[in-house]
Amino acid sequence: MEISSKENAQLFSNNAVLPVDRSSFKSESSTSKEKQSCCGGIKIFLGALSFVYFAKALSGSYLKSTITQIERRFDIPSSLVGVIDGSFEIGNLLIIVFVSYFGAKLHRPRIIGAGCLIMSAGTFLIAMPQFFMGRYQYERFPSTINSTVSISPCLQEKSQTPLSALEKSQAKVNAGCEKAGSSMWIYVFLGNLLRGIGETPIQPLGITYIDDYAIEENAALYIGCVQTLAIIGPIFGFLLGSLCAKLYVDIGFVDLDSITITHKDVQWVGAWWLGYLIAGVISVLAGIPFWFLPKHLPKPESRKDSSTSSEQSKFITQDNKEQQKSYQPQMKVAEMAKDFLPSLKNLFGNPVYSLFLCASILHFNSLIGMVTYKPKYIEQQYGQTSSKTNFVIGLINIPAVAFGIFSGGLIMKKFRINVLGAAKISLGSSFFGYLLLLSLFAMGCENSDVAGLTVSYHGTKQKVGYEQGLFSECNLGCMCSQNDWDPICGENGITYISACLAGCQASNGSGKNTVFFNCSCVGIMESPSRSSSAVMGPCQKGNECPKMFLYFLVISVITSYTLSVGGTPGYILLLRCIKPHLKSFALGIYTLAIRVLAGIPAPVYFGVAIDTTCLKWGRKRCGGRGACRLYDSSALRYVYLGLTLVLGTVSIFFSIAVLWVLRKRSALQDETLSANGERDTCVTKSRKDNFVNSDHLIQTTYWPEKETRL
C-alpha cells in the first residue's frame, strides 16, 4: 500500500508538472514567433523606405541636371531658374510643422505612401508643359531648312528672298507666338512645389518609425542603410540627366534629320521631360508598399520595459487609459506652448549654437549656390555639353561626397574624437576645401572668339560694345538683325552670330550640312585667293581648354571630398553643444534656418549674379529677353567662384569663433577643477573628458541631405 501510495503521489506530481512545462513551451514559441514577425515587419519597412529615399534623391538630383535645359526651353534667365529650384524648399516648409507633430499620431506608413503619390504628381506636372506648348523653335536661317529654294544669307534687297518663303517663315512665327509667350514655366514651379510637399513626411516619420520598432542595437545600422541608398540616388539622377540630354527635346514628334543643331550647340535642348516621367513612375512604385504596412509593429523585448510607464498605470482600466491618452496630448501642447519662448531664449543664449548656426547658414549658401549652377559653369566655361557635364558630376563628384561623409564618421569613431576635436575637424575641412577652391581661378578658359562680342571683325582681342560691335563695314550692306542667334564657324576660327552678320552671299546644302560661301567678314583675314566659307555651329574653344577641364575635374573631386569630411563632425558638434531636452527643438530650428536662409535665397541671388555676365541674350518669339546665349567666361569665373569663396570665408570666421568659445569653456572647466582641490589627476582627466567627450561622440551620425546638395 505504501508503495502504491508513493507511486500515486509521484504520478500525481508528474501530471501536475506537465501542464506547466507545456505552457512555458508555448510562451517561448510565441515569443520567438513575435520576434520573427517584428524583425520581418521592420525589414519590409526598411526596404520600402530605402527605395523611397532612392526615388526622392534621384528626382531631386535630376532637377539639378536639367537646370540649363529648362532655362533654354522656356527662354528664362538664371535668376528665374533659381526661383524654380527654391520652390522645393518652400513646399517643404509649408507643412513640415504639421507633418512632424500630427503625423506621429496617425498612420505613419500610409502618410509616407500619400507623400510619395504627391511627390510623383509633382514630378509628372513638371513634364506636362512639353505636351502643351508645342514644338521647340530655335533661331535658324531659312536656307538651313530642307528646301529647294536657295536663299542668300546677306539680304541686300528684300526682292532676293522669295515672297513665299518670307510669308511662310512669318506665319510660323505668328503661329507659335501665343504658346511661346506664355508662362509655362509656372507649371515647373508648381510641380517642384508639390515635390517638396510630398517629400516632407518621408524623413521625420520614416526614421522615427524605424527607431521605435527596431532592436536598439540595429537601429543605427538600419538608418545607415537608408542613407546609403540616398547617396546612390543622385548618382543615377545625374546619369539619367546625361542620357536624356543627348536626346532631342521633341524626339518622337519631329523628323530628327531636319534638326540643324547638335547637342554641342548652346540652343540645344535635350529630352528634359523624359527623365521626369521616369522619376514619377519610380515614386509611384516606391509608395505602393506603405499602403499595406501596419500602423504599429510589435516592439522588441528589449524595448518593452523601457516603454512601460509607471507601475500605477498597469492598474488603470481600459476606459481610463483612453481618457488619459486623449488628455495627455492636450497637456503636452499646453506645456510646449508655455515653454516655447523660454526654450528659444535658452537655445540662442548658447553662444556655441548661435555661432555654429550662423556658420552653417553661410556655408550652405555657398554650397547650394555652387552646386545648383555647377552644370552651367562647366558648360559655359569649358565648352562641354550638358550630357557630358551631368555624366561627370554623377560618376565622379557624388561618389567623392559619399566617401567624404563616410570618412568623417570613421575618423570620429576610430580616434574617439571629442567635441573640441570635432570643431577642429569641421574647421579644417572648410578651410582646406575653400583653399583648394581658390586654385580654380587659374583653371579657366578664355572667351570664345565671337565677332563683335569678344573680338573685332579683324580678329583683334578687345572687348567691344554690344550695340556698336555687331555691325562692321563687311556687313553694312546686309539687312541683318542683331537679335538673331544662329552661329556659324568661319575658316578663320572665329564664330559669327549669324550667316548674315558674317556677310555670306551664298549657301549650299541643308540642315546640319549647310555650308556658306563668299562671306565678306570671314574674307577680311583671308587671302584673296582663298574662298571665305563657314559651316553651321560655333567654333570650338582653344586647344588649352580640354587640359584645363581635366585639371578642374581633379581639383573639384578633391574639394568635394574635403568639404564633406567635416559634415559628420559638424553634426556631432551641433548635438553635443546643447542641453539634452532641447535637442529636438534645436535640430528643428537648425533645419528651418538652413532651408529659409540658404535653400531658398541662394539659387536666386547666384542666378542674378550670373546673369550680369551675359554677353548675348536671346530673344523670345513674341519679343522680350529670353535665355542667355553667350557668357563672358572670365566674368562668369570670377562671379561664380568669387561669391562661393566669399560666403565660405565668412563662415570660416564663425567656425573659428565656435572653436574659441569651446576652448574658453574647456579652460574654465580646468580652473574649476583645480580650484576644488582635486589631487587625483586621473579623476581630473576623467571629469574633463566627461565635459568634452562621451561615448555618444563616437557615433557616426549621418548629416541628412548633404549628399544631395553636393
XYZ file of C-alpha atoms in Angstrom:
710
model
C 0.000 0.000 0.000
C 2.874 2.341 0.819
C 4.494 1.601 -2.490
C 1.275 2.142 -4.352
C 0.627 5.382 -2.477
C 4.123 6.629 -3.326
C 3.611 5.714 -6.964
C 0.293 7.510 -6.996
C 1.893 10.565 -5.402
C 4.729 10.511 -7.932
C 2.273 10.045 -10.780
C 0.206 12.957 -9.490
C 3.245 15.162 -9.223
C 4.304 14.317 -12.774
C 0.839 15.060 -14.085
C 0.876 18.335 -12.197
C 4.210 19.393 -13.658
C 3.448 18.521 -17.261
C 0.926 21.298 -17.911
C 3.360 23.906 -16.598
C 6.092 22.730 -18.944
C 3.744 22.879 -21.936
C 2.585 26.357 -21.132
C 6.157 27.599 -20.789
C 6.994 25.931 -24.082
C 4.062 27.708 -25.724
C 5.117 31.046 -24.287
C 8.661 30.584 -25.587
C 7.428 29.629 -29.027
C 5.033 32.573 -29.132
C 7.850 34.884 -28.096
C 10.078 33.623 -30.884
C 7.251 33.982 -33.408
C 6.612 37.533 -32.202
C 10.292 38.338 -32.550
C 10.367 36.912 -36.051
C 7.269 38.870 -37.082
C 8.743 42.032 -35.588
C 12.031 41.605 -37.440
C 10.227 40.676 -40.645
C 7.931 43.707 -40.470
C 10.697 46.201 -39.768
C 12.843 44.780 -42.569
C 9.998 45.154 -45.054
C 9.544 48.750 -43.911
C 13.308 49.268 -44.149
C 13.389 48.031 -47.742
C 10.419 50.218 -48.718
C 11.864 53.306 -47.032
C 15.268 52.757 -48.678
C 13.595 52.655 -52.090
C 11.695 55.877 -51.293
C 14.941 57.606 -50.280
C 16.453 56.463 -53.566
C 13.441 57.790 -55.519
C 13.405 61.227 -53.901
C 17.169 61.649 -54.218
C 17.001 60.627 -57.881
C 14.271 63.135 -58.768
C 15.978 65.919 -56.805
C 19.350 65.424 -58.480
C 17.703 65.070 -61.897
C 16.203 68.537 -61.432
C 19.711 69.918 -60.847
C 20.896 68.252 -64.049
C 18.133 69.869 -66.141
C 18.619 73.469 -64.950
C 20.189 74.626 -68.224
C 17.693 72.625 -70.303
C 14.728 74.283 -68.549
C 16.338 77.695 -68.954
C 16.644 77.261 -72.733
C 13.297 75.545 -73.253
C 11.285 78.283 -71.538
C 13.614 81.169 -72.514
C 14.050 82.401 -68.944
C 17.073 83.891 -67.135
C 19.122 82.125 -64.484
C 17.533 84.138 -61.669
C 14.099 82.735 -62.543
C 15.531 79.229 -62.696
C 16.796 79.844 -59.163
C 13.250 80.630 -58.037
C 12.048 77.355 -59.573
C 14.808 75.439 -57.795
C 13.962 77.039 -54.443
C 10.257 76.157 -54.723
C 11.045 72.673 -53.396
C 12.161 74.161 -50.087
C 9.075 76.376 -49.993
C 6.780 73.363 -50.371
C 8.679 71.518 -47.671
C 8.347 74.385 -45.221
C 4.604 74.781 -45.793
C 3.640 71.576 -43.971
C 6.735 70.369 -42.111
C 5.419 71.563 -38.720
C 2.029 69.872 -39.171
C 3.523 66.648 -40.510
C 6.129 66.399 -37.763
C 3.568 66.871 -34.983
C 0.350 65.265 -36.223
C 1.983 62.636 -38.434
C 3.437 60.771 -35.459
C -0.073 60.270 -34.043
C -1.581 58.932 -37.284
C -0.833 56.023 -39.619
C 2.785 56.836 -40.465
C 3.326 54.331 -43.310
C 0.194 55.485 -45.124
C 1.164 59.141 -44.709
C 4.523 58.314 -46.322
C 2.657 56.497 -49.114
C 0.445 59.548 -49.658
C 3.562 61.715 -49.737
C 5.021 59.509 -52.482
C 1.871 59.969 -54.559
C 2.018 63.750 -54.125
C 5.719 63.710 -54.983
C 5.051 61.699 -58.153
C 2.176 64.032 -59.114
C 4.537 66.996 -58.817
C 7.149 65.216 -60.910
C 4.613 64.486 -63.646
C 3.404 68.110 -63.528
C 6.939 69.356 -64.229
C 6.978 67.391 -67.507
C 3.489 68.437 -68.637
C 4.422 71.733 -70.406
C 6.253 69.721 -73.048
C 2.932 68.331 -74.277
C 1.054 71.666 -74.304
C 3.459 74.346 -75.511
C 4.152 72.995 -78.996
C 7.414 72.034 -80.620
C 10.696 73.683 -79.689
C 11.633 76.506 -82.077
C 15.255 77.618 -82.168
C 16.684 80.501 -84.176
C 17.758 79.485 -87.669
C 18.095 80.977 -91.101
C 15.530 79.793 -93.695
C 18.254 78.454 -96.007
C 19.191 75.811 -93.446
C 15.705 74.293 -93.684
C 15.285 71.429 -96.103
C 14.096 73.298 -99.147
C 14.749 73.523 -102.856
C 14.772 77.318 -102.638
C 18.284 78.820 -102.299
C 18.244 81.974 -100.158
C 21.188 84.339 -99.761
C 22.006 84.915 -96.058
C 23.020 88.501 -96.746
C 19.698 90.071 -97.788
C 20.882 93.164 -99.623
C 17.390 93.607 -101.036
C 14.041 92.169 -99.977
C 13.453 91.055 -103.549
C 16.257 88.493 -103.195
C 14.121 86.427 -100.877
C 11.132 84.676 -102.426
C 7.883 86.076 -101.036
C 6.525 82.634 -100.293
C 9.497 81.810 -98.086
C 9.177 85.048 -96.119
C 5.453 84.626 -95.663
C 5.903 81.020 -94.605
C 8.567 81.944 -92.083
C 6.478 84.822 -90.693
C 3.406 82.605 -90.455
C 5.341 80.101 -88.376
C 6.468 82.845 -86.018
C 2.923 84.157 -85.585
C 1.521 80.662 -85.090
C 3.938 79.825 -82.306
C 3.856 83.241 -80.683
C 0.929 82.669 -78.351
C 2.271 79.488 -76.798
C 5.898 80.582 -76.716
C 4.972 83.826 -75.000
C 3.013 82.160 -72.215
C 4.475 81.489 -68.807
C 4.547 77.715 -68.947
C 7.454 77.640 -66.506
C 4.883 78.192 -63.734
C 3.903 74.532 -64.087
C 7.503 73.552 -63.389
C 7.450 75.829 -60.328
C 4.214 74.298 -59.033
C 5.397 70.763 -59.773
C 8.581 71.285 -57.786
C 6.491 72.827 -55.003
C 4.385 69.643 -54.906
C 7.577 67.577 -54.810
C 8.615 69.465 -51.688
C 5.225 68.879 -50.048
C 5.257 65.159 -50.856
C 8.815 64.672 -49.649
C 8.137 66.233 -46.232
C 6.855 63.177 -44.254
C 9.457 60.714 -45.578
C 12.379 61.615 -43.349
C 10.784 62.512 -39.961
C 8.143 59.771 -39.977
C 10.254 57.086 -41.639
C 13.295 57.423 -39.378
C 11.203 57.605 -36.187
C 9.241 54.503 -37.248
C 12.496 52.554 -37.578
C 13.780 53.915 -34.277
C 10.549 52.929 -32.491
C 10.257 49.325 -33.662
C 13.802 48.210 -34.480
C 16.048 46.461 -31.997
C 18.109 49.158 -30.333
C 21.486 47.878 -31.478
C 20.206 47.519 -35.063
C 18.581 50.954 -35.385
C 21.800 52.753 -36.347
C 22.604 50.080 -38.940
C 19.136 50.330 -40.490
C 19.295 54.125 -40.692
C 22.750 53.848 -42.258
C 21.346 51.555 -44.948
C 18.624 54.077 -45.729
C 21.105 56.932 -46.027
C 23.368 54.850 -48.254
C 20.543 54.459 -50.767
C 20.024 58.215 -50.540
C 23.628 58.689 -51.703
C 23.207 56.310 -54.638
C 20.097 58.160 -55.832
C 21.917 61.317 -57.040
C 24.388 59.192 -58.989
C 21.581 57.647 -61.025
C 19.826 61.033 -61.239
C 22.756 62.742 -62.941
C 23.411 59.730 -65.173
C 19.753 59.821 -66.245
C 20.177 63.539 -66.936
C 23.226 62.760 -69.071
C 21.269 60.228 -71.130
C 18.238 62.484 -71.674
C 20.414 65.489 -72.581
C 21.699 63.598 -75.642
C 18.157 63.078 -76.957
C 16.457 65.941 -78.764
C 13.644 67.606 -76.840
C 10.968 66.722 -79.413
C 12.153 63.169 -80.063
C 9.296 61.082 -81.389
C 7.403 64.159 -82.593
C 9.666 65.599 -85.312
C 11.974 64.320 -88.025
C 15.433 64.370 -86.433
C 17.089 64.737 -89.852
C 15.563 68.198 -90.165
C 17.262 69.433 -86.970
C 20.105 71.792 -87.884
C 21.747 71.961 -84.436
C 23.672 69.328 -82.464
C 23.932 68.593 -78.754
C 27.063 70.784 -78.696
C 25.123 73.910 -79.670
C 24.027 76.366 -76.980
C 20.489 76.278 -78.392
C 20.245 72.512 -77.994
C 17.566 71.306 -75.581
C 17.554 67.658 -74.592
C 14.587 65.476 -73.689
C 14.426 67.005 -70.198
C 10.798 65.920 -69.717
C 11.539 62.220 -70.262
C 13.510 61.861 -67.036
C 10.677 63.388 -65.000
C 8.258 60.800 -66.341
C 10.683 58.043 -65.333
C 11.233 59.591 -61.890
C 7.467 59.951 -61.401
C 6.859 56.279 -62.165
C 9.604 55.295 -59.701
C 7.983 57.465 -56.996
C 4.602 55.791 -57.558
C 6.151 52.331 -57.278
C 8.058 53.352 -54.155
C 4.854 54.419 -52.377
C 2.816 51.259 -53.016
C 4.230 49.058 -50.170
C 3.403 51.639 -47.483
C -0.332 51.237 -48.032
C -0.087 47.605 -46.878
C 2.126 48.129 -43.813
C 0.571 48.242 -40.307
C 0.273 51.345 -38.183
C 2.182 49.654 -35.342
C 4.655 46.806 -35.172
C 5.256 44.625 -32.106
C 8.043 46.189 -30.098
C 11.179 44.149 -29.368
C 11.503 42.601 -25.904
C 14.449 44.859 -25.099
C 12.273 47.948 -25.543
C 9.082 46.826 -23.842
C 10.328 47.567 -20.329
C 11.642 50.985 -21.234
C 8.411 51.929 -22.967
C 6.273 50.893 -19.985
C 5.105 53.751 -17.828
C 4.911 53.758 -14.028
C 3.710 50.762 -12.064
C 0.460 52.529 -11.243
C -0.520 52.700 -14.919
C -0.766 48.900 -15.041
C -3.845 49.038 -12.867
C -5.679 51.684 -14.909
C -8.739 50.343 -16.642
C -9.104 50.499 -20.395
C -11.553 53.398 -20.240
C -9.267 55.402 -18.007
C -6.362 54.699 -20.346
C -8.297 56.071 -23.283
C -9.175 59.182 -21.305
C -5.560 59.550 -20.303
C -4.400 59.217 -23.915
C -6.763 61.939 -25.025
C -5.829 64.193 -22.110
C -2.038 63.904 -22.243
C -1.557 65.437 -25.696
C -3.540 68.495 -24.585
C -1.282 68.870 -21.589
C 1.796 68.437 -23.725
C 0.655 71.037 -26.237
C -0.143 73.493 -23.448
C 3.218 72.913 -21.791
C 5.038 73.193 -25.101
C 3.290 76.471 -25.926
C 4.110 77.837 -22.487
C 7.739 76.733 -22.636
C 8.376 77.771 -26.270
C 9.783 81.270 -25.746
C 11.963 80.339 -22.742
C 13.353 77.391 -24.699
C 14.052 79.608 -27.695
C 15.787 82.140 -25.482
C 17.801 79.394 -23.817
C 18.777 77.994 -27.200
C 20.019 81.231 -28.737
C 21.612 82.165 -25.426
C 24.058 79.355 -26.095
C 26.960 81.060 -27.928
C 28.236 77.805 -29.455
C 24.864 77.004 -31.006
C 24.288 80.547 -32.273
C 27.741 80.845 -33.829
C 27.560 77.375 -35.372
C 24.123 78.172 -36.827
C 25.491 81.329 -38.477
C 28.467 79.407 -39.841
C 26.214 76.683 -41.238
C 23.851 79.157 -42.912
C 26.721 80.850 -44.748
C 28.360 77.515 -45.531
C 25.194 76.101 -47.083
C 24.567 79.323 -49.008
C 27.959 78.779 -50.581
C 27.430 75.069 -51.289
C 23.841 75.282 -52.568
C 24.628 78.119 -54.952
C 27.760 76.390 -56.199
C 26.064 73.024 -56.751
C 22.943 74.471 -58.411
C 24.899 76.229 -61.138
C 27.832 73.861 -61.440
C 26.484 72.245 -64.651
C 26.023 75.692 -66.225
C 29.526 76.736 -65.168
C 31.130 73.643 -66.723
C 29.162 74.067 -69.956
C 29.933 77.754 -70.398
C 33.474 77.821 -69.010
C 34.877 74.702 -70.667
C 32.550 74.326 -73.660
C 31.250 70.917 -72.549
C 27.872 69.501 -73.483
C 25.057 69.053 -70.951
C 25.277 65.296 -71.377
C 28.967 65.099 -70.544
C 28.610 67.553 -67.658
C 25.905 65.509 -65.939
C 27.830 62.296 -66.536
C 30.956 63.709 -64.896
C 29.078 65.072 -61.859
C 27.144 61.838 -61.318
C 30.046 59.460 -61.765
C 32.860 61.413 -60.089
C 31.670 64.183 -57.766
C 28.796 62.430 -55.964
C 30.863 59.328 -55.005
C 33.570 61.665 -53.676
C 30.981 63.339 -51.436
C 29.721 59.974 -50.174
C 33.266 58.814 -49.406
C 33.982 62.082 -47.582
C 30.924 61.715 -45.331
C 31.900 58.127 -44.543
C 35.496 59.153 -43.814
C 34.379 61.845 -41.379
C 32.320 59.352 -39.374
C 35.118 56.794 -39.463
C 37.650 59.301 -38.137
C 35.324 60.242 -35.284
C 34.879 56.584 -34.326
C 38.456 55.409 -34.875
C 40.197 58.133 -32.868
C 37.375 58.758 -30.344
C 37.259 62.475 -31.178
C 35.698 64.753 -28.565
C 33.655 67.925 -29.116
C 36.731 70.132 -29.303
C 38.289 67.772 -31.837
C 35.076 67.702 -33.873
C 35.146 71.505 -34.078
C 38.745 71.384 -35.288
C 37.954 68.801 -37.989
C 34.956 70.807 -39.176
C 37.015 73.988 -39.328
C 39.952 72.283 -41.055
C 37.635 70.693 -43.607
C 36.132 74.050 -44.560
C 39.489 75.857 -44.586
C 41.313 73.399 -46.848
C 38.217 72.868 -49.030
C 37.861 76.559 -49.830
C 41.622 76.887 -50.187
C 41.510 74.259 -52.931
C 38.572 76.086 -54.487
C 40.755 79.184 -54.704
C 43.045 77.399 -57.178
C 40.170 77.063 -59.673
C 40.556 80.753 -60.541
C 43.669 79.794 -62.501
C 41.939 76.907 -64.308
C 39.584 78.730 -66.619
C 39.294 79.064 -70.378
C 39.476 82.229 -72.405
C 36.409 83.604 -74.119
C 35.471 82.078 -77.436
C 36.324 84.287 -80.391
C 32.942 85.704 -81.346
C 32.995 88.533 -83.873
C 31.500 91.705 -82.470
C 31.356 90.450 -78.876
C 34.725 89.172 -77.677
C 36.866 90.087 -80.704
C 36.544 92.582 -83.512
C 35.829 91.545 -87.082
C 39.561 91.922 -87.764
C 40.340 89.322 -85.086
C 41.906 91.642 -82.506
C 41.345 90.692 -78.848
C 39.328 93.521 -77.416
C 36.057 93.964 -75.621
C 33.622 95.765 -77.841
C 30.186 97.113 -77.063
C 27.144 95.038 -77.871
C 25.171 97.596 -79.855
C 28.099 99.013 -81.801
C 30.272 95.944 -82.197
C 27.948 93.588 -84.100
C 27.954 95.702 -87.241
C 31.035 96.362 -89.317
C 31.937 97.577 -92.798
C 31.840 93.991 -94.089
C 28.132 93.531 -93.293
C 26.703 97.041 -93.567
C 25.163 96.202 -96.926
C 23.196 93.290 -95.467
C 19.819 93.585 -93.822
C 20.737 91.778 -90.580
C 19.122 91.672 -87.175
C 21.295 91.982 -84.089
C 18.820 89.870 -82.092
C 19.386 86.652 -84.051
C 21.499 83.785 -82.736
C 22.316 81.225 -85.406
C 26.114 80.937 -85.066
C 28.454 79.757 -87.799
C 32.154 78.961 -87.684
C 34.382 80.657 -90.233
C 37.532 79.223 -91.726
C 39.493 81.740 -89.680
C 38.369 80.066 -86.425
C 36.074 82.938 -85.424
C 32.421 82.412 -84.554
C 29.856 84.725 -86.159
C 26.455 85.300 -84.604
C 24.673 84.611 -87.885
C 25.472 83.998 -91.527
C 24.006 87.382 -92.337
C 26.337 89.220 -89.937
C 29.211 87.247 -91.474
C 28.282 88.741 -94.843
C 27.773 85.368 -96.548
C 26.363 85.675 -100.075
C 25.527 82.038 -100.857
C 24.860 78.721 -99.211
C 24.855 75.100 -100.207
C 23.278 72.057 -98.585
C 20.623 71.832 -95.919
C 20.250 71.084 -92.252
C 23.426 70.394 -90.304
C 25.445 70.085 -93.518
C 24.833 73.647 -94.709
C 27.978 75.419 -95.941
C 28.129 79.184 -96.544
C 30.299 80.800 -99.250
C 31.574 84.236 -100.148
C 31.397 85.515 -96.579
C 32.816 89.051 -96.726
C 33.541 89.295 -92.974
C 35.380 85.975 -92.958
C 37.414 87.074 -96.012
C 38.848 90.085 -94.164
C 41.502 87.899 -92.574
C 41.901 85.516 -95.523
C 43.962 85.921 -98.665
C 42.024 86.907 -101.779
C 42.816 83.595 -103.447
C 41.062 81.559 -100.755
C 37.316 81.233 -100.598
C 35.824 82.659 -97.431
C 33.444 79.951 -96.260
C 31.815 78.932 -93.000
C 29.925 75.955 -91.583
C 26.969 75.613 -89.223
C 27.558 75.819 -85.487
C 30.006 77.729 -83.283
C 33.753 77.122 -83.301
C 35.338 75.052 -80.574
C 37.247 76.699 -77.726
C 41.035 76.881 -77.667
C 43.365 73.878 -77.527
C 44.218 74.529 -73.884
C 40.610 74.246 -72.718
C 40.393 70.398 -72.607
C 43.525 70.321 -70.452
C 42.086 72.945 -68.096
C 38.878 70.951 -67.850
C 40.855 67.896 -66.725
C 42.613 69.941 -64.031
C 39.243 71.319 -62.944
C 37.820 67.818 -62.518
C 40.725 66.695 -60.328
C 40.541 69.739 -58.039
C 36.733 69.585 -57.945
C 36.740 65.965 -56.775
C 39.333 66.651 -54.071
C 37.409 69.747 -52.950
C 34.118 67.840 -52.739
C 35.750 65.144 -50.621
C 37.475 67.651 -48.326
C 34.348 69.685 -47.661
C 32.324 66.523 -46.992
C 34.734 65.182 -44.364
C 33.583 67.900 -41.946
C 29.895 67.003 -42.291
C 29.643 64.336 -39.587
C 31.929 66.094 -37.028
C 29.919 69.285 -37.513
C 26.680 67.430 -36.877
C 28.135 65.851 -33.721
C 29.215 69.303 -32.549
C 25.672 70.558 -33.049
C 24.194 67.711 -30.998
C 26.659 67.947 -28.104
C 26.674 71.716 -27.593
C 23.043 71.883 -26.420
C 21.093 70.506 -23.480
C 19.552 67.050 -23.964
C 15.941 68.164 -23.568
C 16.423 70.854 -26.249
C 17.975 68.615 -28.924
C 14.850 68.050 -30.988
C 13.907 71.722 -30.799
C 17.438 72.798 -31.696
C 17.561 70.490 -34.722
C 14.173 71.783 -35.878
C 15.310 75.417 -35.656
C 18.570 74.481 -37.404
C 16.763 72.773 -40.306
C 14.270 75.631 -40.604
C 17.042 78.245 -40.703
C 19.044 76.341 -43.343
C 16.009 75.954 -45.605
C 14.706 79.526 -45.237
C 18.022 81.405 -45.225
C 20.037 79.177 -47.576
C 17.941 76.704 -49.567
C 15.509 79.314 -50.920
C 17.562 82.512 -51.491
C 20.934 81.052 -52.581
C 19.865 79.823 -56.065
C 18.096 83.142 -56.695
C 20.915 85.589 -55.957
C 23.515 83.280 -57.512
C 21.375 83.316 -60.666
C 21.066 87.117 -60.594
C 24.854 87.446 -60.268
C 25.467 85.015 -63.140
C 23.022 86.913 -65.373
C 25.233 90.014 -65.086
C 27.985 88.196 -67.019
C 25.850 87.563 -70.115
C 27.169 88.983 -73.396
C 24.382 87.951 -75.763
C 20.762 87.494 -74.742
C 18.326 85.527 -76.832
C 15.015 86.998 -77.902
C 11.621 85.407 -77.386
C 9.487 84.818 -80.448
C 6.967 87.398 -79.286
C 9.536 89.898 -78.064
C 11.286 90.296 -74.744
C 14.552 88.960 -73.394
C 14.990 85.209 -73.386
C 17.764 82.941 -72.137
C 21.430 83.899 -72.331
C 23.272 82.564 -75.398
C 26.838 83.553 -74.536
C 28.586 84.395 -71.256
C 31.806 86.245 -70.584
C 33.973 83.339 -69.412
C 36.300 85.451 -67.253
C 33.492 87.386 -65.586
C 31.500 84.179 -65.023
C 34.505 82.540 -63.357
C 35.092 85.481 -61.021
C 31.422 85.871 -60.099
C 30.667 82.154 -59.607
C 33.822 81.214 -57.713
C 34.161 84.574 -56.001
C 30.674 84.506 -54.497
C 31.234 80.923 -53.343
C 34.559 81.805 -51.703
C 33.320 84.980 -50.019
C 30.441 83.140 -48.340
C 32.717 80.241 -47.390
C 35.382 82.550 -45.945
C 32.884 84.387 -43.735
C 31.569 81.028 -42.494
C 35.132 80.050 -41.550
C 35.398 83.102 -39.288
C 32.254 81.990 -37.446
C 33.732 78.481 -37.138
C 36.876 79.982 -35.601
C 34.665 81.785 -33.084
C 32.980 78.459 -32.230
C 36.373 76.857 -31.585
C 37.448 79.818 -29.455
C 34.332 79.592 -27.253
C 34.803 75.831 -26.801
C 38.443 76.290 -25.798
C 37.468 79.030 -23.368
C 34.894 76.737 -21.764
C 37.454 73.966 -21.547
C 39.925 76.306 -19.835
C 37.268 77.449 -17.369
C 36.495 73.828 -16.587
C 40.186 73.198 -15.856
C 40.322 76.168 -13.495
C 37.181 74.997 -11.693
C 38.579 71.522 -11.176
C 41.907 72.846 -9.881
C 40.153 75.286 -7.517
C 38.190 72.442 -5.954
C 41.466 70.891 -4.823
C 41.311 67.749 -6.886
C 44.610 65.949 -6.292
C 43.939 62.895 -8.338
C 44.976 63.758 -11.893
C 43.184 60.693 -13.221
C 39.909 61.889 -11.720
C 40.545 65.365 -13.110
C 41.209 63.973 -16.546
C 38.086 61.826 -16.456
C 35.942 64.778 -15.402
C 37.365 66.901 -18.165
C 36.685 64.143 -20.636
C 33.115 63.990 -19.390
C 32.793 67.643 -20.401
C 34.214 67.350 -23.908
C 33.984 63.639 -24.574
C 31.417 60.906 -24.185
C 30.615 57.561 -25.655
C 27.969 59.199 -27.793
C 30.596 61.196 -29.655
C 31.895 58.160 -31.495
C 28.610 57.642 -33.273
C 28.967 58.183 -36.990
C 25.822 60.238 -37.227
C 24.908 60.995 -40.801
C 24.215 64.531 -41.991
C 20.875 64.352 -43.882
C 20.726 65.822 -47.400
C 24.411 66.736 -47.516
C 24.986 64.439 -50.480
C 22.105 65.912 -52.466
C 23.449 69.372 -52.029
C 26.866 68.402 -53.348
